[in-house]
Amino acid sequence: MLLPEFTWLYLIGTASFTVSGYLIGAQKRFDVLGVVILALLTAIGGGMIRDVLVNQVPRVFVDHGPFWTIFLTLLVAWVIKLHQRNRGMLRKLFIVADSIGLVAFSIAGAQVAMSMDLNLFGVCVLAFVTAVGGGLVRDMMVNDVPFILHEDFYGTVAIVVAVLFYFAQQLGLTAAVWVWGLFIVGLLLRLVAHWRDLSLPKVDANAAD
């Protein structure tokens, strides 16, 4: 059974990834339709891939909530002319929005997996796919190197959050405070890792020379 927090996390992640897609589309100087398509695919891509993996009808096909969230977010961004802010601020906003979406969708994906009684590996896979799928589609569409390939603490955060969520559920820690606490911890981990430029060890092919 899905926790009540699933819906809120799902909508928060949807709005956040919509903003990240919007900002990238504006940066690439897409037209209005191009920006809308990029924001839409960024917001729903991960969830659709997840649902296909577990043989479910994608949520966006039966729930109006995500589309209302996406288009209201786009409308607000357009009205306040978010794309016209200075470049430094937009870069920071992109990182924050993308990080919120990453963590929110990690937990949402993990919740779906737990509701299906999947094991730890299954929980990690669904959380990972849900979290990074939309960003992967976004970056490939604009011919950028996907974040997952050059931001070490991007996919790693999704896996860490999924593992913590799995064991919290196994211990019976299902109260809302634990879910939101994990969200805050995951978000701080991602932001601190980004601003401090933390990374995993590199595999150096020339080490033996």
mmCIF file of C-alpha atoms in Angstrom:
data_model
loop_
_atom_site.group_PDB
_atom_site.id
_atom_site.type_symbol
_atom_site.label_atom_id
_atom_site.label_comp_id
_atom_site.label_asym_id
_atom_site.label_seq_id
_atom_site.Cartn_x
_atom_site.Cartn_y
_atom_site.Cartn_z
ATOM 1 C CA MET A 1 0.000 0.000 0.000
ATOM 2 C CA LEU A 2 1.333 3.435 -0.944
ATOM 3 C CA LEU A 3 1.924 5.914 1.858
ATOM 4 C CA PRO A 4 -0.108 9.163 1.798
ATOM 5 C CA GLU A 5 3.156 11.072 1.364
ATOM 6 C CA PHE A 6 3.604 9.438 -2.055
ATOM 7 C CA THR A 7 1.245 11.877 -3.749
ATOM 8 C CA TRP A 8 2.928 14.934 -2.260
ATOM 9 C CA LEU A 9 6.418 13.710 -3.065
ATOM 10 C CA TYR A 10 5.301 12.786 -6.574
ATOM 11 C CA LEU A 11 3.872 16.258 -7.197
ATOM 12 C CA ILE A 12 6.868 18.011 -5.615
ATOM 13 C CA GLY A 13 9.209 15.987 -7.814
ATOM 14 C CA THR A 14 7.054 16.665 -10.860
ATOM 15 C CA ALA A 15 7.073 20.436 -10.284
ATOM 16 C CA SER A 16 10.810 20.482 -9.584
ATOM 17 C CA PHE A 17 11.760 18.516 -12.690
ATOM 18 C CA THR A 18 9.385 20.711 -14.707
ATOM 19 C CA VAL A 19 11.392 23.743 -13.591
ATOM 20 C CA SER A 20 14.680 22.069 -14.476
ATOM 21 C CA GLY A 21 13.393 21.147 -17.937
ATOM 22 C CA TYR A 22 12.029 24.659 -18.422
ATOM 23 C CA LEU A 23 15.361 26.243 -17.531
ATOM 24 C CA ILE A 24 17.333 23.974 -19.849
ATOM 25 C CA GLY A 25 14.893 24.615 -22.682
ATOM 26 C CA ALA A 26 15.174 28.371 -22.184
ATOM 27 C CA GLN A 27 18.959 28.146 -21.996
ATOM 28 C CA LYS A 28 19.011 26.261 -25.297
ATOM 29 C CA ARG A 29 16.718 28.941 -26.796
ATOM 30 C CA PHE A 30 13.926 26.519 -27.680
ATOM 31 C CA ASP A 31 10.583 27.882 -28.807
ATOM 32 C CA VAL A 32 7.550 27.656 -26.511
ATOM 33 C CA LEU A 33 6.504 24.217 -27.752
ATOM 34 C CA GLY A 34 10.061 22.913 -27.408
ATOM 35 C CA VAL A 35 10.278 24.135 -23.811
ATOM 36 C CA VAL A 36 6.919 22.567 -22.949
ATOM 37 C CA ILE A 37 7.898 19.213 -24.475
ATOM 38 C CA LEU A 38 11.274 19.191 -22.713
ATOM 39 C CA ALA A 39 9.733 20.104 -19.343
ATOM 40 C CA LEU A 40 7.001 17.497 -19.794
ATOM 41 C CA LEU A 41 9.385 14.663 -20.624
ATOM 42 C CA THR A 42 11.720 15.653 -17.789
ATOM 43 C CA ALA A 43 8.854 15.546 -15.319
ATOM 44 C CA ILE A 44 7.198 12.278 -16.415
ATOM 45 C CA GLY A 45 10.040 10.332 -18.045
ATOM 46 C CA GLY A 46 11.314 8.525 -14.958
ATOM 47 C CA GLY A 47 7.866 7.554 -13.714
ATOM 48 C CA MET A 48 6.848 6.207 -17.114
ATOM 49 C CA ILE A 49 9.979 4.065 -17.402
ATOM 50 C CA ARG A 50 9.385 2.733 -13.877
ATOM 51 C CA ASP A 51 5.763 1.830 -14.572
ATOM 52 C CA VAL A 52 6.657 0.062 -17.813
ATOM 53 C CA LEU A 53 9.289 -1.979 -15.935
ATOM 54 C CA VAL A 54 6.709 -3.255 -13.445
ATOM 55 C CA ASN A 55 4.021 -3.785 -16.103
ATOM 56 C CA GLN A 56 1.711 -1.043 -14.873
ATOM 57 C CA VAL A 57 -0.215 1.583 -16.800
ATOM 58 C CA PRO A 58 1.852 4.783 -16.411
ATOM 59 C CA ARG A 59 0.334 6.991 -13.730
ATOM 60 C CA VAL A 60 0.232 9.986 -16.066
ATOM 61 C CA PHE A 61 -2.270 8.086 -18.246
ATOM 62 C CA VAL A 62 -4.854 7.817 -15.469
ATOM 63 C CA ASP A 63 -4.098 10.693 -13.079
ATOM 64 C CA HIS A 64 -4.660 14.339 -14.014
ATOM 65 C CA GLY A 65 -2.558 15.603 -11.095
ATOM 66 C CA PRO A 66 0.848 15.463 -12.818
ATOM 67 C CA PHE A 67 -0.342 17.376 -15.892
ATOM 68 C CA TRP A 68 -2.009 20.089 -13.814
ATOM 69 C CA THR A 69 1.209 20.376 -11.797
ATOM 70 C CA ILE A 70 3.361 20.582 -14.917
ATOM 71 C CA PHE A 71 1.309 23.198 -16.725
ATOM 72 C CA LEU A 72 0.672 25.325 -13.635
ATOM 73 C CA THR A 73 4.415 25.264 -12.917
ATOM 74 C CA LEU A 74 5.180 26.263 -16.503
ATOM 75 C CA LEU A 75 2.571 29.042 -16.357
ATOM 76 C CA VAL A 76 4.034 30.501 -13.155
ATOM 77 C CA ALA A 77 7.577 30.265 -14.547
ATOM 78 C CA TRP A 78 6.478 32.060 -17.709
ATOM 79 C CA VAL A 79 4.483 34.776 -15.900
ATOM 80 C CA ILE A 80 7.355 35.673 -13.575
ATOM 81 C CA LYS A 81 9.776 35.425 -16.529
ATOM 82 C CA LEU A 82 11.982 33.019 -14.650
ATOM 83 C CA HIS A 83 14.170 32.483 -17.709
ATOM 84 C CA GLN A 84 15.218 36.138 -17.742
ATOM 85 C CA ARG A 85 16.987 36.117 -14.360
ATOM 86 C CA ASN A 86 20.767 36.379 -14.234
ATOM 87 C CA ARG A 87 22.733 33.318 -15.279
ATOM 88 C CA GLY A 88 24.319 32.648 -11.892
ATOM 89 C CA MET A 89 20.954 32.600 -10.142
ATOM 90 C CA LEU A 90 19.455 30.349 -12.811
ATOM 91 C CA ARG A 91 22.308 27.874 -12.431
ATOM 92 C CA LYS A 92 21.729 27.673 -8.671
ATOM 93 C CA LEU A 93 17.982 27.376 -9.156
ATOM 94 C CA PHE A 94 18.475 24.567 -11.644
ATOM 95 C CA ILE A 95 20.673 22.606 -9.234
ATOM 96 C CA VAL A 96 18.216 23.048 -6.360
ATOM 97 C CA ALA A 97 15.155 22.147 -8.467
ATOM 98 C CA ASP A 98 16.889 19.139 -10.019
ATOM 99 C CA SER A 99 18.060 17.958 -6.591
ATOM 100 C CA ILE A 100 14.568 18.251 -5.098
ATOM 101 C CA GLY A 101 13.157 16.264 -8.016
ATOM 102 C CA LEU A 102 15.879 13.639 -7.677
ATOM 103 C CA VAL A 103 15.254 12.972 -3.988
ATOM 104 C CA ALA A 104 11.457 13.234 -4.162
ATOM 105 C CA PHE A 105 11.291 10.770 -7.055
ATOM 106 C CA SER A 106 13.791 8.450 -5.342
ATOM 107 C CA ILE A 107 11.441 8.102 -2.379
ATOM 108 C CA ALA A 108 8.356 7.915 -4.593
ATOM 109 C CA GLY A 109 9.939 5.135 -6.658
ATOM 110 C CA ALA A 110 11.003 3.288 -3.518
ATOM 111 C CA GLN A 111 7.455 3.537 -2.163
ATOM 112 C CA VAL A 112 6.057 1.973 -5.328
ATOM 113 C CA ALA A 113 8.581 -0.860 -5.064
ATOM 114 C CA MET A 114 7.793 -1.472 -1.386
ATOM 115 C CA SER A 115 4.051 -1.528 -2.137
ATOM 116 C CA MET A 116 4.791 -4.404 -4.538
ATOM 117 C CA ASP A 117 6.831 -6.288 -1.908
ATOM 118 C CA LEU A 118 10.039 -6.103 -3.947
ATOM 119 C CA ASN A 119 13.394 -6.906 -2.353
ATOM 120 C CA LEU A 120 16.150 -4.388 -1.657
ATOM 121 C CA PHE A 121 17.550 -4.657 -5.177
ATOM 122 C CA GLY A 122 14.122 -4.049 -6.694
ATOM 123 C CA VAL A 123 13.567 -1.037 -4.448
ATOM 124 C CA CYS A 124 16.911 0.455 -5.480
ATOM 125 C CA VAL A 125 16.277 -0.140 -9.183
ATOM 126 C CA LEU A 126 12.814 1.442 -9.203
ATOM 127 C CA ALA A 127 13.971 4.373 -7.073
ATOM 128 C CA PHE A 128 16.983 4.917 -9.327
ATOM 129 C CA VAL A 129 15.009 4.715 -12.579
ATOM 130 C CA THR A 130 12.269 7.007 -11.283
ATOM 131 C CA ALA A 131 14.801 9.555 -10.055
ATOM 132 C CA VAL A 132 17.191 9.744 -13.006
ATOM 133 C CA GLY A 133 14.997 8.699 -15.945
ATOM 134 C CA GLY A 134 13.513 12.125 -16.646
ATOM 135 C CA GLY A 135 16.834 13.919 -16.369
ATOM 136 C CA LEU A 136 18.427 11.353 -18.653
ATOM 137 C CA VAL A 137 15.777 11.961 -21.309
ATOM 138 C CA ARG A 138 16.149 15.747 -20.886
ATOM 139 C CA ASP A 139 19.916 15.762 -21.302
ATOM 140 C CA MET A 140 19.897 13.404 -24.271
ATOM 141 C CA MET A 141 17.276 15.522 -26.038
ATOM 142 C CA VAL A 142 19.464 18.629 -25.823
ATOM 143 C CA ASN A 143 22.646 16.697 -26.660
ATOM 144 C CA ASP A 144 24.235 17.205 -23.221
ATOM 145 C CA VAL A 145 26.202 14.610 -21.265
ATOM 146 C CA PRO A 146 23.613 13.187 -18.812
ATOM 147 C CA PHE A 147 24.104 14.229 -15.181
ATOM 148 C CA ILE A 148 24.221 10.574 -14.201
ATOM 149 C CA LEU A 149 27.501 10.182 -16.131
ATOM 150 C CA HIS A 150 29.432 13.135 -14.742
ATOM 151 C CA GLU A 151 27.789 14.013 -11.408
ATOM 152 C CA ASP A 152 29.063 11.314 -9.050
ATOM 153 C CA PHE A 153 26.684 12.097 -6.206
ATOM 154 C CA TYR A 154 23.620 12.122 -8.417
ATOM 155 C CA GLY A 155 22.664 8.524 -9.007
ATOM 156 C CA THR A 156 24.427 7.609 -5.759
ATOM 157 C CA VAL A 157 22.000 9.780 -3.791
ATOM 158 C CA ALA A 158 19.036 7.937 -5.316
ATOM 159 C CA ILE A 159 20.493 4.596 -4.242
ATOM 160 C CA VAL A 160 21.368 5.793 -0.723
ATOM 161 C CA VAL A 161 17.874 7.208 -0.247
ATOM 162 C CA ALA A 162 16.318 3.965 -1.508
ATOM 163 C CA VAL A 163 18.407 1.824 0.873
ATOM 164 C CA LEU A 164 17.556 4.047 3.863
ATOM 165 C CA PHE A 165 13.882 4.009 2.934
ATOM 166 C CA TYR A 166 13.867 0.222 2.603
ATOM 167 C CA PHE A 167 15.392 -0.401 6.023
ATOM 168 C CA ALA A 168 13.241 2.277 7.666
ATOM 169 C CA GLN A 169 10.165 0.494 6.338
ATOM 170 C CA GLN A 170 11.503 -2.862 7.501
ATOM 171 C CA LEU A 171 11.911 -1.396 10.994
ATOM 172 C CA GLY A 172 8.353 -0.119 10.940
ATOM 173 C CA LEU A 173 9.290 3.549 10.626
ATOM 174 C CA THR A 174 6.377 4.482 8.381
ATOM 175 C CA ALA A 175 5.274 7.739 10.026
ATOM 176 C CA ALA A 176 5.245 10.848 7.845
ATOM 177 C CA VAL A 177 7.998 12.449 9.922
ATOM 178 C CA TRP A 178 10.423 9.690 8.889
ATOM 179 C CA VAL A 179 9.567 10.027 5.213
ATOM 180 C CA TRP A 180 9.992 13.812 5.199
ATOM 181 C CA GLY A 181 13.093 13.508 7.359
ATOM 182 C CA LEU A 182 14.617 11.179 4.767
ATOM 183 C CA PHE A 183 13.677 13.666 2.053
ATOM 184 C CA ILE A 184 15.540 16.457 3.871
ATOM 185 C CA VAL A 185 18.573 14.244 4.525
ATOM 186 C CA GLY A 186 18.720 13.162 0.878
ATOM 187 C CA LEU A 187 18.367 16.733 -0.372
ATOM 188 C CA LEU A 188 21.110 18.002 1.944
ATOM 189 C CA LEU A 189 23.383 15.140 0.872
ATOM 190 C CA ARG A 190 22.919 15.997 -2.802
ATOM 191 C CA LEU A 191 23.373 19.765 -2.341
ATOM 192 C CA VAL A 192 26.397 19.494 -0.048
ATOM 193 C CA ALA A 193 28.017 16.973 -2.395
ATOM 194 C CA HIS A 194 27.456 19.332 -5.332
ATOM 195 C CA TRP A 195 28.643 22.551 -3.701
ATOM 196 C CA ARG A 196 31.660 20.820 -2.098
ATOM 197 C CA ASP A 197 32.412 18.997 -5.355
ATOM 198 C CA LEU A 198 32.480 15.607 -3.628
ATOM 199 C CA SER A 199 32.898 12.607 -5.879
ATOM 200 C CA LEU A 200 33.432 8.885 -5.866
ATOM 201 C CA PRO A 201 36.929 7.487 -6.563
ATOM 202 C CA LYS A 202 37.832 7.484 -10.239
ATOM 203 C CA VAL A 203 38.904 4.389 -12.138
ATOM 204 C CA ASP A 204 42.287 5.410 -13.529
ATOM 205 C CA ALA A 205 43.189 3.346 -16.600
ATOM 206 C CA ASN A 206 46.727 4.821 -16.624
ATOM 207 C CA ALA A 207 47.582 3.964 -13.029
ATOM 208 C CA ALA A 208 50.012 1.224 -14.064
ATOM 209 C CA ASP A 209 52.123 3.473 -16.342
#
